[in-house]
Amino acid sequence: MENIKVIFWGLGAMGGGMAKDILLNKKGIEIVGAIGQNPAKIGKDLGEVLGIGRQIGVIVSNKPREVLNHTAADIVLHATQSFTKDVFPEISLIVESGKNVITIAEEMSAPWAETPDLAEHMDNLAKKHQVTILGTGVNPGFVLDTLILTLTGACQAVNKIWAARINDLSPFGPTVMKTQGVGTTVEEFNKGLSDGTIVGHIGFRQSAYLIAKSLGWELDHIAETREPIMTTVYRETPHVKVQPGMVAGCRHIARGYKDGVEIITLEHPQQIHPELEGVKTGDYISIEGTPSIKFSDEQEIPGGIGTMAAAVNMIPRVINARAGLLTMPDLPVITALMGDVRQLIADGKKRCLTI
Amino acid sequence: MENIKVIFWGLGAMGGGMAKDILLNKKGIEIVGAIGQNPAKIGKDLGEVLGIGRQIGVIVSNKPREVLNHTAADIVLHATQSFTKDVFPEISLIVESGKNVITIAEEMSAPWAETPDLAEHMDNLAKKHQVTILGTGVNPGFVLDTLILTLTGACQAVNKIWAARINDLSPFGPTVMKTQGVGTTVEEFNKGLSDGTIVGHIGFRQSAYLIAKSLGWELDHIAETREPIMTTVYRETPHVKVQPGMVAGCRHIARGYKDGVEIITLEHPQQIHPELEGVKTGDYISIEGTPSIKFSDEQEIPGGIGTMAAAVNMIPRVINARAGLLTMPDLPVITALMGDVRQLIADGKKRCLTI
């Protein structure tokens, strides 16, 4: 049986990491194309760019249309930007080339939440070209939606969902420090919120949409709040120094209301060195219902690895899936891929390989 | 849109409980048939039998063939026995009547594990009649397989899986006390194991099969051990008194080996009043991999409610599914059903309603 053929679009930390994982660890998948934009990578062999110590015969190109239209592949792994409106032209190009696509653009985990018109358009386009589009990642896509929904599977009734993903931003670079407002004063933080330079978490509306839609809840509205996490102690990373009284991170909360009642609460406070003020990181899920269920882990599922894993692990599910713009709850249970992935491609299911 | 029509086969604690949940709490589903064997229920209206305070116009029958062949329905919820060989004739009858089926027979969660020939036969029969067969429940079907697999979805690699479901048997009746060996001496316990009157948990091989198959692991073999849980303190329930030095329950463990290495460990120690010796109940899942993930709840997901919920919650998934004998990982993410279930039936998907 032929290998599953993948094209990568986006070779940053996420795209590059996924490509490396496939080259080094996955059986039955091969990379047949690579699209990047970093001049330092264009024209080089992908194996060299990824530093895996060997060439793989795939040259990194900055010409998406050329690669997509002249390379036979089953699926494209897309990792460029976060917002649907920004990736929409790229997704369309992939679909029009007759290939399935998995993107880690946060808003694409449920495009109906923010851009129903674009979602509708992509769904029709995917059906027309008989391919599947999926947006996924660790969050949105897994922890605060798919995992919560799976746990409700053991419930006869669900009255309220509260979940929190408490993580440590210390390992991240200067960009994340800026977008989360780490190291700012309250005034700078609030200014950043208003001018859009401080964004907090991207994906809350998508997670709430997936939860409500899947359970069959009609939400009145979703409200988001972003508050500065003030520190009372000195916190420091290689990229930022935070004095007591300054902002160590952003407490971002989303609340979904049904018939005026807060029925979904998703919290994602992100800061550096939470342990310095006794805050334990982790993923916490509390479902109030019949029965009530409280699950938590000892340490949050790491965002970077989790996102790369979720996207790669969905490859066989998406290749097998019906055509259209789908979401994680539409597809079979996500699992790690430890065997030959070709074994998971159902006989007679659509493969693309369109040139 | 027409209501989803369900026939119940088996009206014991589980079947009756599911029927009650549907009648009292679910939208868009109606019960159109009921098959039982308890003489006290035969010929009575199901509403009366369930004590919901009203009649529903469905008379409990002890003639399966008659009900199945003369009642139009989308699906049959089956809750009679635990072993595939015992329910096989009943499942076949349902399938031959052209109806989908969800059964809580533990071995049916993955019939290939113990009876590959029967599994093959049922798969062919289901395809021939264009219906879907699914076995599910809280465990096997959810906690020690589907939930574990879902968590591996955030992993690039999984090296080993350890999970434990530690529960309290105190609420259960005399039958469970007997099959778990509660209140016996070590000698009686071992005798019970050898003559098959003490069985421990049913479903380990099925859970291990689902985990290995989904991840792509080829197991050499699965080994099961059943040990008496001796108590050093007096333990008592309305149905049994256990003196220090006697057996308070059964520590049942399954181990899956790959290339000679124990790669899956599933523990399910079941006893009365574990708290008397400081044992905390709960579901514990530990995945050793990239990344490693440890999830646990504060109290185990209750077996009875969880099983009833899992079976009912899968109704729309099974109606939408392709024909054949499927397993939980083959189907979309299980979630609670809080809205009109008809909204979840994909347009153009197969419904049966065959008479």
CSV table of C-alpha atoms in Angstrom, one decimal, chain B residues 48-300:
chain,number,residue,atom,x,y,z
B,48,GLU,CA,-46.1,1.5,34.6
B,49,VAL,CA,-43.3,-1.0,34.9
B,50,LEU,CA,-40.8,1.8,35.1
B,51,GLY,CA,-42.9,3.6,37.6
B,52,ILE,CA,-42.9,7.0,35.8
B,53,GLY,CA,-46.5,7.6,36.8
B,54,ARG,CA,-48.0,7.3,33.3
B,55,GLN,CA,-48.6,4.8,30.6
B,56,ILE,CA,-46.7,5.2,27.3
B,57,GLY,CA,-48.7,2.7,25.2
B,58,VAL,CA,-45.9,0.2,24.9
B,59,ILE,CA,-46.7,-3.3,26.3
B,60,VAL,CA,-43.7,-5.3,27.6
B,61,SER,CA,-43.4,-8.5,25.6
B,62,ASN,CA,-41.4,-11.7,26.1
B,63,LYS,CA,-41.6,-12.5,22.3
B,64,PRO,CA,-38.4,-10.8,20.8
B,65,ARG,CA,-39.0,-12.0,17.3
B,66,GLU,CA,-42.6,-10.7,17.3
B,67,VAL,CA,-41.6,-7.3,18.6
B,68,LEU,CA,-38.6,-6.9,16.3
B,69,ASN,CA,-40.4,-8.1,13.2
B,70,HIS,CA,-43.5,-6.0,13.7
B,71,THR,CA,-42.2,-2.8,15.1
B,72,ALA,CA,-40.6,-0.1,13.0
B,73,ALA,CA,-37.6,1.3,14.8
B,74,ASP,CA,-34.2,3.0,14.2
B,75,ILE,CA,-32.3,1.1,16.9
B,76,VAL,CA,-32.5,-1.5,19.7
B,77,LEU,CA,-30.9,-0.9,23.1
B,78,HIS,CA,-29.8,-4.3,24.3
B,79,ALA,CA,-29.1,-5.1,28.0
B,80,THR,CA,-29.4,-8.8,28.8
B,81,GLN,CA,-26.1,-10.6,29.4
B,82,SER,CA,-22.3,-10.1,29.4
B,83,PHE,CA,-20.7,-12.6,27.1
B,84,THR,CA,-20.7,-12.5,23.3
B,85,LYS,CA,-21.5,-16.1,22.9
B,86,ASP,CA,-24.6,-15.6,25.0
B,87,VAL,CA,-25.9,-12.5,23.3
B,88,PHE,CA,-24.9,-13.5,19.8
B,89,PRO,CA,-28.3,-15.1,18.9
B,90,GLU,CA,-30.1,-12.0,20.3
B,91,ILE,CA,-27.9,-9.6,18.4
B,92,SER,CA,-28.3,-11.6,15.2
B,93,LEU,CA,-32.1,-11.5,15.6
B,94,ILE,CA,-32.0,-7.7,15.9
B,95,VAL,CA,-29.7,-7.3,12.9
B,96,GLU,CA,-31.8,-9.6,10.8
B,97,SER,CA,-34.9,-7.4,11.6
B,98,GLY,CA,-32.9,-4.6,10.0
B,99,LYS,CA,-32.3,-2.5,13.0
B,100,ASN,CA,-29.2,-0.9,14.5
B,101,VAL,CA,-28.2,-2.1,17.9
B,102,ILE,CA,-26.3,-0.8,20.9
B,103,THR,CA,-25.5,-3.5,23.5
B,104,ILE,CA,-24.0,-3.2,27.0
B,105,ALA,CA,-22.8,-6.8,26.9
B,106,GLU,CA,-19.2,-6.3,28.1
B,107,GLU,CA,-17.5,-8.6,25.6
B,108,MET,CA,-19.3,-6.9,22.7
B,109,SER,CA,-17.2,-3.8,23.2
B,110,ALA,CA,-14.6,-5.7,21.2
B,111,PRO,CA,-15.8,-9.2,20.3
B,112,TRP,CA,-12.6,-9.8,18.3
B,113,ALA,CA,-10.7,-10.1,21.5
B,114,GLU,CA,-12.4,-13.4,22.6
B,115,THR,CA,-14.5,-14.6,19.7
B,116,PRO,CA,-13.1,-13.4,16.4
B,117,ASP,CA,-15.3,-15.9,14.5
B,118,LEU,CA,-18.5,-14.5,16.0
B,119,ALA,CA,-17.2,-10.9,15.5
B,120,GLU,CA,-16.6,-11.6,11.8
B,121,HIS,CA,-20.0,-13.2,11.5
B,122,MET,CA,-21.8,-10.3,13.1
B,123,ASP,CA,-19.8,-7.7,11.0
B,124,ASN,CA,-20.9,-9.5,7.8
B,125,LEU,CA,-24.5,-9.8,8.9
B,126,ALA,CA,-24.6,-6.1,9.9
B,127,LYS,CA,-23.2,-5.1,6.5
B,128,LYS,CA,-25.7,-7.4,4.7
B,129,HIS,CA,-28.6,-5.8,6.5
B,130,GLN,CA,-27.0,-2.3,6.3
B,131,VAL,CA,-27.1,-1.7,10.1
B,132,THR,CA,-24.6,-0.9,12.8
B,133,ILE,CA,-23.7,-2.9,15.9
B,134,LEU,CA,-21.9,-1.2,18.8
B,135,GLY,CA,-21.0,-2.6,22.3
B,136,THR,CA,-20.4,0.1,24.9
B,137,GLY,CA,-20.7,0.9,28.6
B,138,VAL,CA,-18.6,2.7,31.2
B,139,ASN,CA,-16.0,0.0,31.4
B,140,PRO,CA,-15.3,-1.6,29.0
B,141,GLY,CA,-16.3,1.1,26.5
B,142,PHE,CA,-15.2,4.3,28.2
B,143,VAL,CA,-12.9,4.7,31.2
B,144,LEU,CA,-10.2,2.1,30.5
B,145,ASP,CA,-10.2,2.4,26.8
B,146,THR,CA,-12.0,5.3,25.0
B,147,LEU,CA,-10.9,7.9,27.6
B,148,ILE,CA,-7.3,6.6,27.7
B,149,LEU,CA,-7.2,6.6,23.9
B,150,THR,CA,-8.5,10.1,23.7
B,151,LEU,CA,-5.8,11.3,26.1
B,152,THR,CA,-3.1,9.7,23.9
B,153,GLY,CA,-4.4,12.1,21.1
B,154,ALA,CA,-2.2,14.8,22.6
B,155,CYS,CA,0.9,12.5,22.4
B,156,GLN,CA,3.5,12.3,19.7
B,157,ALA,CA,4.6,8.9,21.2
B,158,VAL,CA,3.2,6.5,23.8
B,159,ASN,CA,5.6,4.1,25.5
B,160,LYS,CA,3.4,2.6,28.2
B,161,ILE,CA,-0.1,2.9,29.6
B,162,TRP,CA,-1.0,2.3,33.2
B,163,ALA,CA,-4.6,2.9,34.4
B,164,ALA,CA,-6.5,1.9,37.5
B,165,ARG,CA,-10.2,2.1,38.3
B,166,ILE,CA,-10.6,1.9,42.0
B,167,ASN,CA,-14.2,1.6,43.2
B,168,ASP,CA,-16.4,0.8,46.1
B,169,LEU,CA,-18.7,-2.2,45.9
B,170,SER,CA,-20.6,-1.4,49.0
B,171,PRO,CA,-23.8,-0.2,47.2
B,172,PHE,CA,-24.1,-3.5,45.3
B,173,GLY,CA,-26.3,-6.5,46.0
B,174,PRO,CA,-25.6,-10.1,46.9
B,175,THR,CA,-24.9,-11.2,43.3
B,176,VAL,CA,-22.0,-8.8,42.9
B,177,MET,CA,-20.6,-9.8,46.4
B,178,LYS,CA,-20.6,-13.4,45.2
B,179,THR,CA,-19.0,-12.8,41.8
B,180,GLN,CA,-16.3,-10.6,43.4
B,181,GLY,CA,-15.7,-13.1,46.3
B,182,VAL,CA,-16.5,-10.5,49.0
B,183,GLY,CA,-16.8,-12.2,52.4
B,184,THR,CA,-15.0,-15.4,51.4
B,185,THR,CA,-11.9,-17.0,52.9
B,186,VAL,CA,-8.8,-17.2,50.8
B,187,GLU,CA,-9.5,-20.9,50.2
B,188,GLU,CA,-13.1,-20.2,49.1
B,189,PHE,CA,-11.9,-17.3,46.9
B,190,ASN,CA,-9.4,-19.4,45.1
B,191,LYS,CA,-11.9,-22.2,44.7
B,192,GLY,CA,-14.4,-19.7,43.3
B,193,LEU,CA,-11.8,-18.5,40.8
B,194,SER,CA,-11.1,-22.1,39.6
B,195,ASP,CA,-14.8,-23.1,39.3
B,196,GLY,CA,-15.7,-19.7,37.7
B,197,THR,CA,-18.1,-18.5,40.3
B,198,ILE,CA,-15.8,-15.6,41.1
B,199,VAL,CA,-15.0,-13.7,38.0
B,200,GLY,CA,-13.8,-10.2,38.9
B,201,HIS,CA,-14.1,-7.6,36.1
B,202,ILE,CA,-15.4,-8.6,32.6
B,203,GLY,CA,-13.9,-6.5,29.9
B,204,PHE,CA,-10.1,-6.2,30.4
B,205,ARG,CA,-9.2,-8.1,27.2
B,206,GLN,CA,-11.7,-6.0,25.3
B,207,SER,CA,-10.2,-2.7,26.7
B,208,ALA,CA,-6.6,-3.8,26.0
B,209,TYR,CA,-7.6,-4.9,22.5
B,210,LEU,CA,-9.2,-1.5,21.7
B,211,ILE,CA,-6.1,0.4,23.1
B,212,ALA,CA,-3.6,-1.8,21.2
B,213,LYS,CA,-5.6,-1.9,17.9
B,214,SER,CA,-6.2,1.9,17.9
B,215,LEU,CA,-2.7,2.9,18.7
B,216,GLY,CA,-1.3,0.4,16.3
B,217,TRP,CA,0.4,-1.9,18.8
B,218,GLU,CA,0.7,-5.6,18.2
B,219,LEU,CA,0.5,-7.3,21.6
B,220,ASP,CA,2.2,-10.7,22.2
B,221,HIS,CA,-0.4,-11.6,24.7
B,222,ILE,CA,-2.6,-10.3,27.6
B,223,ALA,CA,-2.2,-11.8,31.1
B,224,GLU,CA,-4.8,-11.4,33.8
B,225,THR,CA,-4.5,-11.9,37.5
B,226,ARG,CA,-7.2,-12.0,40.1
B,227,GLU,CA,-6.1,-11.8,43.8
B,228,PRO,CA,-8.1,-11.6,47.0
B,229,ILE,CA,-8.1,-8.2,48.7
B,230,MET,CA,-7.7,-9.2,52.3
B,231,THR,CA,-9.0,-6.9,55.0
B,232,THR,CA,-7.3,-6.2,58.3
B,233,VAL,CA,-10.4,-4.4,59.6
B,234,TYR,CA,-14.0,-5.4,59.9
B,235,ARG,CA,-16.1,-4.3,56.9
B,236,GLU,CA,-19.8,-4.6,56.5
B,237,THR,CA,-22.6,-3.9,54.1
B,238,PRO,CA,-26.3,-4.7,54.2
B,239,HIS,CA,-25.5,-7.9,52.3
B,240,VAL,CA,-22.2,-9.1,53.7
B,241,LYS,CA,-20.0,-9.0,56.8
B,242,VAL,CA,-16.2,-9.3,56.4
B,243,GLN,CA,-14.0,-10.2,59.4
B,244,PRO,CA,-10.3,-9.2,59.5
B,245,GLY,CA,-8.4,-11.8,57.6
B,246,MET,CA,-11.2,-12.5,55.2
B,247,VAL,CA,-11.6,-11.3,51.5
B,248,ALA,CA,-13.1,-7.8,51.0
B,249,GLY,CA,-12.9,-7.9,47.2
B,250,CYS,CA,-11.0,-8.9,44.1
B,251,ARG,CA,-7.9,-7.2,42.8
B,252,HIS,CA,-8.1,-7.9,39.1
B,253,ILE,CA,-5.2,-6.8,36.9
B,254,ALA,CA,-4.7,-7.2,33.1
B,255,ARG,CA,-1.2,-6.8,31.5
B,256,GLY,CA,-0.6,-6.4,27.8
B,257,TYR,CA,2.8,-7.4,26.5
B,258,LYS,CA,4.5,-6.2,23.3
B,259,ASP,CA,7.9,-7.7,22.3
B,260,GLY,CA,8.0,-9.2,25.8
B,261,VAL,CA,7.6,-5.8,27.5
B,262,GLU,CA,4.6,-5.0,29.7
B,263,ILE,CA,3.2,-2.0,27.8
B,264,ILE,CA,-0.4,-1.9,29.0
B,265,THR,CA,-1.4,-2.3,32.7
B,266,LEU,CA,-5.1,-2.0,33.6
B,267,GLU,CA,-6.0,-2.5,37.3
B,268,HIS,CA,-9.5,-2.8,38.7
B,269,PRO,CA,-9.5,-3.6,42.4
B,270,GLN,CA,-13.1,-3.9,43.5
B,271,GLN,CA,-14.0,-4.1,47.2
B,272,ILE,CA,-16.4,-2.9,49.9
B,273,HIS,CA,-15.5,0.1,52.0
B,274,PRO,CA,-12.0,0.7,50.6
B,275,GLU,CA,-11.8,3.9,52.7
B,276,LEU,CA,-11.6,1.8,55.9
B,277,GLU,CA,-8.0,1.0,55.0
B,278,GLY,CA,-7.3,4.4,53.5
B,279,VAL,CA,-7.8,3.4,49.9
B,280,LYS,CA,-9.1,6.3,47.8
B,281,THR,CA,-11.5,5.5,45.0
B,282,GLY,CA,-11.1,7.0,41.6
B,283,ASP,CA,-10.1,6.6,38.0
B,284,TYR,CA,-6.4,7.0,37.4
B,285,ILE,CA,-4.8,7.2,33.9
B,286,SER,CA,-1.0,7.5,33.4
B,287,ILE,CA,0.4,7.7,29.9
B,288,GLU,CA,4.2,7.4,29.6
B,289,GLY,CA,5.2,9.1,26.4
B,290,THR,CA,5.8,12.4,24.6
B,291,PRO,CA,4.4,14.1,26.5
B,292,SER,CA,3.6,12.0,29.6
B,293,ILE,CA,0.0,12.6,30.8
B,294,LYS,CA,-1.5,11.8,34.2
B,295,PHE,CA,-5.2,12.3,34.6
B,296,SER,CA,-7.4,11.4,37.5
B,297,ASP,CA,-10.8,12.2,39.0
B,298,GLU,CA,-11.8,12.8,42.6
B,299,GLN,CA,-14.2,9.9,42.6
B,300,GLU,CA,-14.6,7.1,40.0
